[in-house]
């Protein structure tokens, strides 16, 4: 049952990404390029998404455990530490260059073009590098 | 504009559904890492298959598909991918985990992450497009 929910959540997520044009790096870069012909799309996507999660998470705040699992699996740390900021800077550079965050890079499998064969393997190499250089130590 | 807002609402609803029923955070970078190196490989794979199929349904209904840039250097795109993977792993979240979910949970860590990666990305896009003239 929880597997079906996972699949449906993924479907909604992917459809939403494509509908909002976040799968198009040109639209994302159009938002990030504040000195160019600014495209506010990403603000609306984030506003729509965070509007739902903000009200939803607030409404669910009394929920002791998820409906189909034993416990919530949520990061409890509130510390703003160096890995958080350094990682976000590295991600910002990557995102600002190519216009792909991880979701759109995966969703590109649904409409493969020549950028897919570069961005997706490179993304996975980035994860593997982290896993072998840092991941094992921090676990 | 309406499509962007509606798409955002769908993304937020997906995150809320995933959290309320399965107790998990719909952060794509964390889910990819779980699929590659973690314990919940099957569940993570299902979510990723859903993301691809969801986008595929939109394209099958006639939605516009992403078009590759003709003159964008391949090495630069590869660098972008590696930095995005490494960076989101180190920061433990990307636009979905820290953005959509973290901001919704009013997490100070996520707010710091989002401000940092959006700020850095804007600066980077300016340098790449307007100083080096690559687009």
Short mmCIF file of C-alpha atoms in Angstrom, two decimals:
data_model
loop_
_atom_site.label_atom_id
_atom_site.label_comp_id
_atom_site.label_asym_id
_atom_site.label_seq_id
_atom_site.Cartn_x
_atom_site.Cartn_y
_atom_site.Cartn_z
CA UNK A 1 0.00 0.00 0.00
CA UNK A 2 2.75 2.46 0.93
CA UNK A 3 4.44 1.50 -2.35
CA UNK A 4 1.38 2.64 -4.29
CA UNK A 5 1.37 5.93 -2.37
CA UNK A 6 5.06 6.39 -3.19
CA UNK A 7 4.39 5.81 -6.88
CA UNK A 8 1.41 8.22 -6.90
CA UNK A 9 3.44 10.86 -5.04
CA UNK A 10 6.18 10.47 -7.67
CA UNK A 11 3.64 10.73 -10.50
CA UNK A 12 2.12 13.94 -9.10
CA UNK A 13 5.60 15.33 -8.51
CA UNK A 14 6.79 14.58 -12.05
CA UNK A 15 3.59 15.84 -13.68
CA UNK A 16 3.83 19.02 -11.59
CA UNK A 17 7.46 19.56 -12.59
CA UNK A 18 6.65 19.22 -16.27
CA UNK A 19 3.44 21.30 -16.08
CA UNK A 20 5.32 24.12 -14.37
CA UNK A 21 8.13 23.99 -17.00
CA UNK A 22 10.74 23.34 -14.31
CA UNK A 23 11.93 20.52 -16.60
CA UNK A 24 13.10 23.25 -19.03
CA UNK A 25 16.52 24.55 -17.95
CA UNK A 26 15.94 27.68 -20.05
CA UNK A 27 12.94 28.62 -17.84
CA UNK A 28 14.91 27.99 -14.63
CA UNK A 29 17.88 30.03 -15.91
CA UNK A 30 15.39 32.71 -16.98
CA UNK A 31 14.47 33.07 -13.30
CA UNK A 32 18.08 32.93 -12.07
CA UNK A 33 19.17 35.53 -14.65
CA UNK A 34 17.92 38.57 -12.75
CA UNK A 35 19.72 41.01 -15.03
CA UNK A 36 18.30 39.46 -18.22
CA UNK A 37 14.70 39.05 -19.43
CA UNK A 38 13.50 37.88 -16.02
CA UNK A 39 11.10 34.92 -15.96
CA UNK A 40 9.20 34.76 -12.63
CA UNK A 41 7.84 31.21 -13.24
CA UNK A 42 9.98 29.61 -10.53
CA UNK A 43 8.63 32.00 -7.88
CA UNK A 44 5.09 30.89 -8.72
CA UNK A 45 6.07 27.21 -8.62
CA UNK A 46 7.73 27.63 -5.24
CA UNK A 47 4.81 29.73 -3.95
CA UNK A 48 2.30 27.08 -5.04
CA UNK A 49 4.34 24.22 -3.61
CA UNK A 50 5.32 25.86 -0.32
CA UNK A 51 1.78 27.22 0.08
CA UNK A 52 0.55 23.62 0.12
CA UNK A 53 3.31 22.20 2.34
CA UNK A 54 3.16 25.11 4.80
CA UNK A 55 -0.58 24.76 5.40
CA UNK A 56 -0.47 20.97 5.16
CA UNK A 57 2.42 20.42 7.58
CA UNK A 58 0.77 22.88 9.98
CA UNK A 59 -2.54 21.01 9.79
CA UNK A 60 -0.73 17.71 10.41
CA UNK A 61 1.38 18.96 13.32
CA UNK A 62 -0.54 16.86 15.87
CA UNK A 63 -0.12 13.65 13.89
CA UNK A 64 1.87 11.17 16.02
CA UNK A 65 2.78 8.83 13.19
CA UNK A 66 2.21 8.61 9.44
CA UNK A 67 -0.92 6.74 8.33
CA UNK A 68 0.95 3.90 6.57
CA UNK A 69 4.30 3.74 8.39
CA UNK A 70 5.59 3.34 11.93
CA UNK A 71 7.34 6.68 12.29
CA UNK A 72 8.17 9.91 10.51
CA UNK A 73 11.60 9.91 8.90
CA UNK A 74 12.60 13.56 9.18
CA UNK A 75 15.92 15.30 9.82
CA UNK A 76 15.85 16.61 13.37
CA UNK A 77 18.96 18.80 13.18
CA UNK A 78 18.39 22.54 13.26
CA UNK A 79 22.08 23.44 13.17
CA UNK A 80 23.23 25.62 10.31
CA UNK A 81 26.65 24.06 9.82
CA UNK A 82 29.48 24.19 7.32
CA UNK A 83 28.47 21.19 5.17
CA UNK A 84 25.00 22.72 4.74
CA UNK A 85 26.35 26.05 3.50
CA UNK A 86 29.28 24.63 1.50
CA UNK A 87 27.01 22.06 -0.16
CA UNK A 88 24.41 24.70 -0.98
CA UNK A 89 27.09 26.91 -2.54
CA UNK A 90 28.36 24.03 -4.72
CA UNK A 91 24.80 23.13 -5.70
CA UNK A 92 24.07 26.81 -6.46
CA UNK A 93 27.05 26.95 -8.82
CA UNK A 94 25.95 23.76 -10.60
CA UNK A 95 22.33 24.88 -10.79
CA UNK A 96 23.30 28.35 -12.00
CA UNK A 97 25.48 26.90 -14.77
CA UNK A 98 23.15 24.28 -16.19
CA UNK A 99 19.65 25.04 -14.96
CA UNK A 100 19.11 21.48 -13.71
CA UNK A 101 18.35 20.56 -10.12
CA UNK A 102 18.11 16.82 -9.37
CA UNK A 103 14.33 16.41 -10.06
CA UNK A 104 14.38 17.84 -13.59
CA UNK A 105 17.57 15.87 -14.39
CA UNK A 106 15.67 12.65 -13.54
CA UNK A 107 12.47 13.77 -15.30
CA UNK A 108 14.49 14.32 -18.49
CA UNK A 109 14.42 10.52 -18.89
CA UNK A 110 10.79 11.00 -20.02
CA UNK A 111 11.88 13.16 -22.98
CA UNK A 112 15.53 12.25 -23.61
CA UNK A 113 17.64 14.72 -25.54
CA UNK A 114 21.43 14.96 -25.83
CA UNK A 115 21.69 16.92 -22.55
CA UNK A 116 20.29 13.93 -20.61
CA UNK A 117 23.31 11.78 -21.41
CA UNK A 118 25.58 14.40 -19.87
CA UNK A 119 23.65 15.83 -16.94
CA UNK A 120 22.29 12.61 -15.44
CA UNK A 121 25.54 10.57 -15.41
CA UNK A 122 27.39 13.66 -14.09
CA UNK A 123 24.83 14.04 -11.30
CA UNK A 124 25.29 10.39 -10.32
CA UNK A 125 29.08 10.82 -10.38
CA UNK A 126 28.63 13.73 -7.96
CA UNK A 127 26.64 11.54 -5.58
CA UNK A 128 29.16 8.71 -5.87
CA UNK A 129 32.07 11.11 -5.20
CA UNK A 130 30.35 12.33 -2.06
CA UNK A 131 29.56 8.79 -0.94
CA UNK A 132 33.16 7.62 -1.26
CA UNK A 133 34.91 10.79 -0.08
CA UNK A 134 32.62 11.88 2.75
CA UNK A 135 29.50 9.76 3.07
CA UNK A 136 31.06 6.85 4.90
CA UNK A 137 32.75 9.01 7.46
CA UNK A 138 29.60 10.94 8.34
CA UNK A 139 27.41 7.87 8.81
CA UNK B 1 1.85 31.59 -15.23
CA UNK B 2 -1.22 29.62 -14.08
CA UNK B 3 0.51 26.41 -15.21
CA UNK B 4 3.51 27.30 -13.04
CA UNK B 5 1.33 27.91 -9.97
CA UNK B 6 -0.73 24.78 -10.58
CA UNK B 7 2.41 22.70 -11.17
CA UNK B 8 3.76 24.00 -7.88
CA UNK B 9 0.53 23.02 -6.10
CA UNK B 10 0.87 19.48 -7.52
CA UNK B 11 4.50 19.25 -6.36
CA UNK B 12 3.49 20.46 -2.89
CA UNK B 13 0.58 18.00 -2.78
CA UNK B 14 2.89 15.14 -3.72
CA UNK B 15 5.24 16.11 -0.89
CA UNK B 16 2.36 16.35 1.58
CA UNK B 17 0.90 12.99 0.55
CA UNK B 18 4.31 11.31 0.84
CA UNK B 19 4.79 12.78 4.31
CA UNK B 20 1.31 12.18 5.75
CA UNK B 21 1.01 8.57 4.56
CA UNK B 22 4.58 7.26 4.38
CA UNK B 23 6.26 9.66 6.80
CA UNK B 24 8.99 10.52 4.30
CA UNK B 25 10.35 13.78 2.92
CA UNK B 26 9.94 14.10 -0.86
CA UNK B 27 13.46 15.36 -1.50
CA UNK B 28 14.69 14.15 -4.86
CA UNK B 29 18.42 14.25 -4.03
CA UNK B 30 17.89 12.19 -0.85
CA UNK B 31 15.70 9.74 -2.73
CA UNK B 32 18.30 9.28 -5.49
CA UNK B 33 20.98 8.69 -2.83
CA UNK B 34 18.75 6.21 -1.04
CA UNK B 35 18.19 4.42 -4.31
CA UNK B 36 21.95 4.30 -5.02
CA UNK B 37 23.44 3.69 -1.59
CA UNK B 38 20.67 3.48 1.01
CA UNK B 39 18.41 0.90 2.48
CA UNK B 40 15.03 1.81 1.01
CA UNK B 41 16.01 1.05 -2.56
CA UNK B 42 12.67 -0.28 -3.81
CA UNK B 43 10.60 2.59 -2.38
CA UNK B 44 13.06 5.13 -3.72
CA UNK B 45 12.99 3.52 -7.14
CA UNK B 46 9.18 3.64 -7.17
CA UNK B 47 9.21 7.36 -6.46
CA UNK B 48 11.77 8.03 -9.21
CA UNK B 49 9.82 5.89 -11.69
CA UNK B 50 6.77 7.95 -10.74
CA UNK B 51 8.61 11.22 -11.43
CA UNK B 52 9.66 10.05 -14.90
CA UNK B 53 6.20 8.61 -15.67
CA UNK B 54 4.44 11.75 -14.37
CA UNK B 55 6.50 13.97 -16.65
CA UNK B 56 5.97 11.43 -19.44
CA UNK B 57 2.18 11.64 -19.05
CA UNK B 58 2.35 15.42 -19.37
CA UNK B 59 4.41 15.10 -22.57
CA UNK B 60 2.10 12.38 -23.93
CA UNK B 61 -0.84 14.78 -23.43
CA UNK B 62 0.93 17.27 -25.68
CA UNK B 63 2.91 19.26 -23.09
CA UNK B 64 6.08 20.91 -24.33
CA UNK B 65 9.27 18.86 -23.91
CA UNK B 66 12.66 20.29 -22.92
CA UNK B 67 14.90 21.21 -25.85
CA UNK B 68 18.67 20.79 -25.70
CA UNK B 69 20.79 23.91 -26.12
CA UNK B 70 22.82 23.77 -29.31
CA UNK B 71 25.99 25.56 -28.31
CA UNK B 72 26.20 24.84 -24.62
CA UNK B 73 29.62 23.26 -23.85
CA UNK B 74 29.26 19.61 -22.79
CA UNK B 75 32.11 19.84 -20.26
CA UNK B 76 30.36 22.75 -18.54
CA UNK B 77 27.10 20.82 -18.29
CA UNK B 78 29.03 17.83 -16.91
CA UNK B 79 30.67 20.06 -14.31
CA UNK B 80 27.22 21.40 -13.38
CA UNK B 81 25.93 17.87 -12.85
CA UNK B 82 28.84 16.79 -10.65
CA UNK B 83 28.59 19.95 -8.51
CA UNK B 84 24.83 19.49 -8.16
CA UNK B 85 25.19 15.87 -7.05
CA UNK B 86 28.06 16.49 -4.66
CA UNK B 87 26.59 19.74 -3.31
CA UNK B 88 23.07 18.45 -2.65
CA UNK B 89 24.53 15.36 -0.95
CA UNK B 90 26.72 17.51 1.30
CA UNK B 91 23.85 19.91 2.10
CA UNK B 92 21.45 16.98 2.50
CA UNK B 93 18.81 18.48 0.26
CA UNK B 94 18.02 20.33 -2.94
CA UNK B 95 15.16 22.44 -4.28
CA UNK B 96 12.60 19.82 -3.23
CA UNK B 97 13.98 18.62 0.13
CA UNK B 98 15.09 22.02 1.46
CA UNK B 99 12.87 24.14 -0.80
CA UNK B 100 9.42 22.58 -1.03
CA UNK B 101 9.52 20.43 2.14
CA UNK B 102 11.97 22.29 4.41
CA UNK B 103 10.42 25.72 3.91
CA UNK B 104 7.00 24.16 4.52
CA UNK B 105 8.31 22.78 7.82
CA UNK B 106 9.78 26.22 8.68
CA UNK B 107 13.19 24.60 9.13
CA UNK B 108 15.92 27.20 9.76
CA UNK B 109 18.48 24.87 8.10
CA UNK B 110 16.40 24.71 4.96
CA UNK B 111 15.84 28.46 4.88
CA UNK B 112 19.62 28.98 5.10
CA UNK B 113 20.19 26.38 2.37
CA UNK B 114 17.59 27.87 0.01
CA UNK B 115 18.87 31.42 0.46
CA UNK B 116 22.42 30.19 -0.16
CA UNK B 117 21.78 28.11 -3.27
CA UNK B 118 19.41 30.61 -4.92
CA UNK B 119 21.83 33.47 -4.23
CA UNK B 120 24.83 31.49 -5.51
CA UNK B 121 22.90 30.30 -8.55
CA UNK B 122 21.87 33.86 -9.50
CA UNK B 123 25.46 35.02 -9.23
CA UNK B 124 26.69 32.03 -11.24
CA UNK B 125 24.10 32.52 -14.00
CA UNK B 126 25.15 36.17 -14.25
CA UNK B 127 28.82 35.21 -14.62
CA UNK B 128 28.19 32.38 -17.11
CA UNK B 129 25.72 34.29 -19.29
CA UNK B 130 26.87 37.89 -19.13
CA UNK B 131 30.61 37.70 -18.43
CA UNK B 132 31.51 34.55 -20.37
CA UNK B 133 28.59 34.86 -22.81
CA UNK B 134 27.63 31.17 -22.61
CA UNK B 135 23.96 30.22 -22.94
#
